[in-house]
Tab-separated table of C-alpha atoms in Angstrom:
chain	number	residue	atom	x	y	z
A	6	MET	CA	301.929	86.620	95.319
A	7	HIS	CA	301.502	89.870	97.013
A	8	ARG	CA	299.593	92.629	95.328
A	9	THR	CA	299.046	96.416	95.648
A	10	PRO	CA	295.820	97.642	96.410
A	11	SER	CA	295.251	100.514	94.089
A	12	PRO	CA	293.086	103.494	94.755
A	13	ASP	CA	289.250	103.682	94.316
A	14	LYS	CA	285.580	105.813	94.906
A	15	ASP	CA	285.711	104.678	98.783
A	16	ASP	CA	290.187	105.568	99.864
A	17	ASN	CA	288.546	109.529	100.135
A	18	THR	CA	286.454	108.036	103.028
A	19	ASP	CA	288.808	105.715	103.972
A	20	LYS	CA	291.339	108.727	104.932
A	21	SER	CA	288.916	110.975	106.266
A	22	ALA	CA	287.565	107.536	108.472
A	23	GLU	CA	290.935	107.483	109.844
A	24	LEU	CA	291.611	111.393	110.307
A	25	GLN	CA	288.135	111.500	112.031
A	26	ASP	CA	289.422	108.452	114.429
A	27	PHE	CA	292.759	109.973	114.940
A	28	LEU	CA	290.920	113.270	115.555
A	29	ALA	CA	288.512	111.922	118.490
A	30	ALA	CA	291.403	109.484	119.733
A	31	LEU	CA	294.121	113.044	120.221
A	32	LEU	CA	291.106	114.902	121.959
A	33	GLU	CA	290.972	112.098	124.923
A	34	ASP	CA	294.599	112.719	125.432
A	35	PRO	CA	295.369	116.462	127.353
A	36	GLU	CA	298.243	117.478	125.746
A	37	ARG	CA	297.258	116.991	122.521
A	38	GLU	CA	293.461	118.729	122.973
A	39	ALA	CA	295.161	121.697	121.140
A	40	VAL	CA	297.146	119.831	118.666
A	41	ALA	CA	293.106	118.512	117.324
A	42	SER	CA	290.962	121.772	118.115
A	43	GLU	CA	293.552	123.008	114.748
A	44	ILE	CA	293.479	120.810	112.830
A	45	GLN	CA	288.970	120.963	112.725
A	46	VAL	CA	289.393	124.549	111.613
A	47	LEU	CA	291.718	123.774	109.254
A	48	GLN	CA	289.082	121.799	107.991
A	49	SER	CA	287.073	124.528	108.402
A	50	ILE	CA	288.709	126.457	106.572
A	51	TYR	CA	290.466	124.806	103.945
A	52	GLY	CA	287.405	121.838	103.696
A	53	ASP	CA	287.172	118.736	105.395
A	54	ASP	CA	289.267	116.725	101.699
A	55	ALA	CA	292.170	119.107	102.509
A	56	ILE	CA	293.603	117.321	105.151
A	57	ARG	CA	294.728	113.608	105.463
A	58	LEU	CA	296.726	111.751	107.521
A	59	TRP	CA	300.250	111.441	105.922
A	60	ARG	CA	300.911	107.520	104.307
A	61	PRO	CA	304.687	107.434	103.860
A	62	PRO	CA	305.216	105.420	100.621
A	63	LEU	CA	305.040	101.720	99.913
A	64	LYS	CA	308.291	100.105	101.590
A	65	ASP	CA	308.584	96.022	100.651
A	66	GLY	CA	304.844	96.376	99.632
A	67	LYS	CA	303.684	97.293	103.251
A	68	ARG	CA	302.521	100.455	104.554
A	69	SER	CA	303.431	101.693	108.526
A	70	ALA	CA	301.685	103.816	110.118
A	71	SER	CA	299.889	107.064	108.825
A	72	THR	CA	302.170	108.773	111.745
A	73	SER	CA	305.165	108.151	114.154
A	74	ARG	CA	304.326	106.746	116.969
A	75	ARG	CA	308.079	106.224	118.056
A	76	ASP	CA	308.256	109.973	119.073
A	77	GLY	CA	304.927	110.746	119.114
A	78	THR	CA	305.198	113.192	116.104
A	79	ILE	CA	301.583	113.227	114.168
A	80	ARG	CA	301.880	113.701	110.131
A	81	TYR	CA	299.145	114.921	108.162
A	82	GLU	CA	298.747	117.134	104.430
A	83	VAL	CA	297.116	119.692	104.025
A	84	VAL	CA	296.406	120.420	99.976
A	85	GLN	CA	295.344	124.145	99.874
A	86	SER	CA	294.871	125.779	95.947
A	87	LEU	CA	296.414	129.024	95.133
A	88	PRO	CA	294.475	132.177	94.938
A	89	SER	CA	292.300	132.876	91.979
A	90	PRO	CA	293.515	133.805	88.905
A	91	HIS	CA	295.787	131.049	90.122
A	92	ASP	CA	293.712	128.957	91.363
A	93	ASP	CA	292.939	125.147	88.837
A	94	VAL	CA	297.726	125.129	90.723
A	95	SER	CA	297.346	123.662	94.087
A	96	ILE	CA	299.633	122.094	96.801
A	97	LYS	CA	300.177	120.041	98.707
A	98	ILE	CA	302.546	120.208	102.382
A	99	LEU	CA	302.998	117.984	105.298
A	100	VAL	CA	302.583	119.388	107.984
A	101	SER	CA	304.862	117.309	110.943
A	102	LEU	CA	304.591	118.202	115.179
A	103	PRO	CA	306.676	117.172	117.481
A	104	GLU	CA	304.965	115.539	120.500
A	105	THR	CA	305.520	118.643	122.768
A	106	TYR	CA	304.226	121.068	120.202
A	107	PRO	CA	303.006	123.959	120.233
A	108	LYS	CA	304.551	123.696	124.685
A	109	SER	CA	308.127	124.045	124.228
A	110	ALA	CA	308.804	123.296	119.754
A	111	PRO	CA	307.231	124.751	116.656
A	112	PRO	CA	305.494	123.114	113.607
A	113	GLN	CA	307.856	122.018	110.436
A	114	LEU	CA	306.033	122.627	106.733
A	115	GLN	CA	307.403	120.338	104.166
A	116	LEU	CA	306.585	121.366	100.708
A	117	LEU	CA	305.769	117.261	98.701
A	118	SER	CA	304.998	118.560	95.607
A	119	LYS	CA	307.501	118.237	92.651
A	120	TYR	CA	305.472	120.611	90.588
A	121	ILE	CA	303.731	124.560	91.452
A	122	GLY	CA	301.944	124.376	87.368
A	123	SER	CA	304.080	122.652	85.258
A	124	PHE	CA	307.314	124.359	86.506
A	125	GLY	CA	309.784	122.174	88.174
A	126	ALA	CA	309.564	123.109	92.712
A	127	ASP	CA	313.763	124.294	93.078
A	128	ALA	CA	315.906	123.344	95.794
A	129	GLN	CA	315.312	126.906	96.592
A	130	LEU	CA	311.715	127.201	97.397
A	131	PHE	CA	311.505	124.189	99.459
A	132	GLY	CA	314.124	124.814	101.218
A	133	SER	CA	312.703	128.065	102.492
A	134	ILE	CA	309.745	125.928	103.495
A	135	LEU	CA	311.373	123.699	105.386
A	136	ARG	CA	312.857	127.467	106.742
A	137	THR	CA	308.851	128.651	107.482
A	138	TYR	CA	309.734	128.615	111.411
A	139	ILE	CA	313.208	129.425	111.926
A	140	SER	CA	313.147	132.383	108.898
A	141	VAL	CA	313.447	135.747	108.910
A	142	SER	CA	311.067	135.949	105.991
A	143	GLY	CA	308.928	132.988	108.064
A	144	VAL	CA	305.956	133.183	110.539
A	145	GLU	CA	307.559	133.660	113.764
A	146	TRP	CA	306.541	131.275	116.774
A	147	SER	CA	306.385	131.269	120.627
A	148	GLU	CA	305.454	128.375	122.831
A	149	ASP	CA	302.101	127.713	123.662
A	150	THR	CA	300.483	129.401	120.646
A	151	VAL	CA	298.929	127.107	117.790
A	152	CYS	CA	300.113	127.857	113.953
A	153	VAL	CA	299.602	125.799	111.733
A	154	PHE	CA	298.051	128.019	109.871
A	155	ASP	CA	299.425	131.433	110.175
A	156	GLY	CA	302.650	128.815	109.164
A	157	LEU	CA	300.730	127.047	106.076
A	158	GLN	CA	299.572	131.133	104.075
A	159	ASN	CA	303.556	131.801	104.344
A	160	VAL	CA	304.167	128.969	102.801
A	161	LEU	CA	300.405	129.732	99.708
A	162	GLU	CA	302.434	133.161	99.415
A	163	ARG	CA	305.875	132.060	98.979
A	164	CYS	CA	304.505	129.763	96.037
A	165	VAL	CA	301.818	132.422	94.646
A	166	ALA	CA	304.655	134.681	93.913
A	167	TRP	CA	307.454	131.577	93.116
A	168	TYR	CA	304.333	130.390	91.087
A	169	GLU	CA	303.574	134.227	89.174
A	170	ASP	CA	308.220	134.772	89.008
A	171	ARG	CA	308.305	131.816	86.700
A	172	LEU	CA	304.807	133.047	84.774
A	173	SER	CA	306.775	136.202	84.178
A	174	ALA	CA	310.109	134.876	83.032
A	175	GLU	CA	308.938	132.421	80.857
A	176	LYS	CA	306.345	136.023	79.184
A	177	ALA	CA	309.348	137.266	79.165
A	178	GLY	CA	311.192	134.823	77.031
A	179	GLU	CA	308.178	135.627	74.611
A	180	LEU	CA	308.254	138.573	74.440
A	181	VAL	CA	312.382	138.540	74.107
A	182	ARG	CA	311.976	136.644	71.369
A	183	GLU	CA	309.010	139.044	70.021
A	184	ASP	CA	311.886	141.919	70.170
A	185	VAL	CA	314.971	140.467	69.041
A	186	ALA	CA	312.515	139.201	65.354
A	187	ALA	CA	311.214	142.497	65.343
A	188	ALA	CA	314.561	143.963	65.522
A	189	ASN	CA	315.863	141.881	62.662
A	190	MET	CA	312.823	142.431	60.467
A	191	ASN	CA	313.452	146.604	61.183
A	192	THR	CA	317.176	145.319	60.340
A	193	ARG	CA	316.007	143.756	56.600
A	194	THR	CA	313.400	147.229	56.461
A	195	THR	CA	315.810	149.554	56.979
A	196	SER	CA	319.383	147.334	54.780
A	197	GLY	CA	319.944	149.584	51.794
A	198	SER	CA	318.017	153.066	52.251
A	199	SER	CA	319.455	155.603	54.015
A	200	SER	CA	318.483	155.168	57.236
A	201	PRO	CA	321.222	153.895	59.134
A	202	PRO	CA	321.805	150.131	60.691
A	203	MET	CA	319.620	149.327	62.584
A	204	ALA	CA	317.834	152.306	63.325
A	205	GLU	CA	314.625	151.368	65.291
A	206	GLN	CA	311.172	153.003	62.323
A	207	PRO	CA	307.682	154.493	64.785
A	208	GLY	CA	305.780	150.480	64.507
A	209	VAL	CA	307.202	149.332	62.446
A	210	GLY	CA	308.472	146.447	64.530
A	211	ASP	CA	305.160	146.986	65.841
A	212	GLN	CA	303.664	145.639	62.676
A	213	MET	CA	306.601	143.117	62.127
A	214	ALA	CA	306.436	141.212	64.794
A	215	LEU	CA	302.344	140.338	65.449
A	216	ASN	CA	299.326	139.301	63.856
A	217	GLU	CA	297.241	142.205	65.497
A	218	PRO	CA	297.551	145.489	64.668
A	219	PRO	CA	299.446	147.487	66.380
A	220	PRO	CA	298.784	150.419	69.517
A	221	VAL	CA	299.463	153.741	67.340
A	222	PRO	CA	303.221	155.124	68.742
A	223	ALA	CA	304.071	158.336	69.834
A	224	ALA	CA	305.930	159.387	67.746
A	225	LEU	CA	309.694	160.541	67.097
A	226	PRO	CA	311.206	163.436	67.865
A	227	ALA	CA	312.175	164.601	63.629
A	228	GLY	CA	315.771	162.813	62.880
A	229	VAL	CA	315.961	160.763	65.551
A	230	HIS	CA	317.411	157.369	65.077
A	231	ILE	CA	317.449	154.553	68.322
A	232	TYR	CA	319.464	151.634	67.776
A	233	VAL	CA	318.830	148.314	69.045
A	234	ALA	CA	321.639	146.073	70.080
A	235	GLU	CA	321.927	142.294	70.836
A	236	PRO	CA	319.705	140.510	73.942
A	237	ILE	CA	321.877	140.508	76.780
A	238	THR	CA	320.866	136.710	78.150
A	239	ASP	CA	321.699	135.319	82.144
A	240	ARG	CA	319.934	132.940	83.797
A	241	LYS	CA	316.671	133.881	82.199
A	242	SER	CA	316.667	137.485	82.712
A	243	ALA	CA	316.947	139.806	79.515
A	244	PHE	CA	319.072	143.208	78.251
A	245	ILE	CA	318.719	144.643	75.970
A	246	GLY	CA	319.849	148.679	75.449
A	247	ARG	CA	319.000	151.308	72.398
A	248	ALA	CA	320.635	154.679	71.944
A	249	CYS	CA	320.182	157.815	69.889
A	250	ARG	CA	321.350	160.900	68.888
A	251	ILE	CA	318.673	164.244	71.125
A	252	HIS	CA	319.611	167.793	70.262
A	253	HIS	CA	317.295	169.133	72.915
A	254	PRO	CA	316.155	167.793	77.007
A	255	SER	CA	312.201	168.022	75.973
A	256	GLU	CA	313.173	165.253	72.491
A	257	VAL	CA	313.800	163.296	75.338
A	258	PRO	CA	310.615	162.317	76.727
A	259	LEU	CA	308.945	162.421	73.401
A	260	ILE	CA	311.433	159.296	72.504
A	261	LEU	CA	310.744	157.409	76.133
A	262	SER	CA	307.314	157.692	75.553
A	263	HIS	CA	308.250	156.498	71.983
A	264	LEU	CA	309.517	152.749	73.490
A	265	MET	CA	306.531	152.836	76.390
A	266	SER	CA	304.082	152.528	73.787
A	267	ASP	CA	305.501	149.913	72.305
A	268	ARG	CA	303.976	146.497	74.500
A	269	ARG	CA	307.098	144.589	74.588
A	270	ILE	CA	309.309	147.070	75.491
A	271	SER	CA	306.099	148.581	78.271
A	272	ARG	CA	305.772	144.822	80.244
A	273	ALA	CA	309.253	144.073	80.581
A	274	ALA	CA	309.822	144.327	84.591
A	275	HIS	CA	311.759	147.189	83.704
A	276	PRO	CA	311.188	149.018	80.349
A	277	ILE	CA	313.616	152.048	79.916
A	278	ILE	CA	316.010	152.559	82.175
A	279	ASN	CA	317.264	155.630	80.910
A	280	ALA	CA	320.613	158.692	81.462
A	281	TRP	CA	320.962	161.196	79.019
A	282	ARG	CA	323.651	163.571	78.592
A	283	CYS	CA	322.463	166.971	76.223
A	284	GLN	CA	325.461	170.295	75.863
A	285	LEU	CA	323.123	173.030	75.315
A	286	ASP	CA	325.375	176.233	74.469
A	287	SER	CA	328.119	176.506	77.323
A	288	VAL	CA	325.285	174.550	79.722
A	289	LEU	CA	325.745	170.673	80.330
A	290	HIS	CA	322.225	169.318	80.841
A	291	GLN	CA	322.119	166.081	82.319
A	292	ASP	CA	319.649	163.174	83.959
A	293	ASN	CA	318.577	159.546	84.347
A	294	ASP	CA	316.104	157.310	86.067
A	295	ASP	CA	316.919	153.952	87.925
A	296	ASP	CA	312.803	152.642	86.313
A	297	GLY	CA	312.435	150.508	90.204
A	298	GLU	CA	316.371	149.807	89.459
A	299	THR	CA	317.278	151.097	92.388
A	300	ALA	CA	320.797	152.769	91.640
A	301	ALA	CA	320.398	151.203	87.596
A	302	GLY	CA	320.001	155.419	86.493
A	303	GLY	CA	322.495	156.743	88.573
A	304	ARG	CA	325.131	153.890	87.347
A	305	LEU	CA	324.165	154.344	83.102
A	306	ALA	CA	324.636	158.622	83.670
A	307	HIS	CA	328.467	157.722	85.734
A	308	LEU	CA	328.939	155.466	81.905
A	309	LEU	CA	328.148	159.018	79.872
A	310	GLN	CA	330.558	160.049	81.966
A	311	ILE	CA	334.180	158.214	82.107
A	312	LEU	CA	332.960	157.789	78.637
A	313	GLU	CA	332.079	161.372	77.792
A	314	VAL	CA	329.710	160.709	75.643
A	315	ASN	CA	327.157	164.164	74.724
A	316	ASP	CA	324.458	164.461	72.964
A	317	VAL	CA	322.888	160.930	73.106
A	318	LEU	CA	320.219	158.978	75.395
A	319	VAL	CA	320.967	155.374	77.048
A	320	VAL	CA	317.698	153.635	76.844
A	321	VAL	CA	318.261	149.670	78.545
A	322	THR	CA	314.814	146.962	79.053
A	323	ARG	CA	315.420	144.234	81.647
A	324	TYR	CA	313.167	141.574	81.495
A	325	PHE	CA	313.381	139.598	84.694
A	326	GLY	CA	313.134	136.064	84.578
A	327	GLY	CA	312.414	135.001	87.904
A	328	ILE	CA	315.471	134.472	89.358
A	329	HIS	CA	317.535	137.055	91.323
A	330	LEU	CA	321.367	138.547	89.784
A	331	GLY	CA	322.405	140.651	92.060
A	332	PRO	CA	325.229	142.891	91.540
A	333	ASP	CA	326.100	141.715	87.955
A	334	ARG	CA	322.073	142.698	87.343
A	335	PHE	CA	323.922	146.692	86.904
A	336	LYS	CA	326.933	144.603	84.934
A	337	HIS	CA	324.485	143.767	82.232
A	338	ILE	CA	322.790	147.446	82.168
A	339	ASN	CA	326.213	148.976	81.720
A	340	GLN	CA	326.259	146.130	79.178
A	341	ALA	CA	323.942	146.659	77.680
A	342	ALA	CA	324.437	150.258	77.110
A	343	ARG	CA	327.903	150.456	75.910
A	344	ASN	CA	326.332	148.053	73.424
A	345	ALA	CA	323.921	150.173	72.289
A	346	LEU	CA	326.132	153.244	72.624
A	347	GLU	CA	329.166	150.876	70.256
A	348	LEU	CA	326.687	150.397	67.657
A	349	GLY	CA	324.944	153.933	67.085
A	350	GLY	CA	328.537	155.101	66.311
A	351	PHE	CA	328.897	157.464	69.669
A	352	LEU	CA	332.183	156.153	71.141
A	353	ASP	CA	334.441	157.318	67.949
A	354	ALA	CA	334.087	160.192	67.818
A	355	PRO	CA	331.771	162.365	70.347
A	356	GLU	CA	330.261	165.448	68.734
A	357	LYS	CA	331.378	167.826	71.755
A	358	LYS	CA	333.218	166.762	74.668
A	359	ASN	CA	333.884	169.986	77.468
A	360	THR	CA	335.128	168.436	80.517
A	361	GLY	CA	335.928	172.211	82.064
A	362	ARG	CA	339.898	171.497	81.758
A	363	GLY	CA	340.718	174.108	78.479
A	364	LYS	CA	342.142	176.216	78.330
A	365	LYS	CA	340.567	179.742	77.403
A	366	HIS	CA	341.114	181.977	74.306
């Protein structure tokens, strides 16, 4: 009965010797000398143990050759650690070099790691790495130029961004859960009192949601109550709308400062996308802020305009879940804002309207 050998302490030595023998053979071939030199440079950068000839999966209990001799393709694996502070996470990349590389064909890179950290790599990441040398966001290849190192660095940067997006999405989920728990606790706290339902009280949400003393929040202007709508979630992103009555434009920066003093809000990807309108006498004051989400503030301002809502500040907090939503994000931002306005009763009977079309008396 055939028994497959199990890895032992001599396995790394065997693989290292195998690679050195292979490089020695390549150096004797003028057509492959550049490839051998490039691999040696990669060894000096990443370490001797980071590069190994690729071994195809077992077939019928036997392992085929490490490289494809029939078509002249050279295949080897490169193990890279993500840069600090993620240096405990590594990825494995398969490098395939056509017989005509680097003279007239680019290399191909493939992600072999099924997981990056604790997150399963997805098809989009696999595909983007395969397209490293044919994508506008990848690496430019030119004839007679070795370029594996540039490609590996590009892949490393892409994997770091992908991994950090997943970490952010995981943290966003925690923050949203804290935010919802704080809002729910705040609802129970304010029920039965003279304060409007679902109104945020300074410091209450932080004190109830966190098991540590919260920072002293910036004070809200007197008489201001912030209404918090239920989160809207889509593909791990979350959108939370808030709305409050304002009596003077000078209150706006104080309210935004109060919101930003809450760490659950301030750590979101876009904490305070906002728009406001405030009418003093016959003059309508208004402004908006995208807070990094291009054109989002202007859309909120347009929402307030078409709803003819005055003397109101509306704020939307977006927690990014790692997956780009495209135009859908604007739909959710507007809906989150509208939900907050409805919750606060601002859509029932606006206090003031001035469309400019009224008759003069």
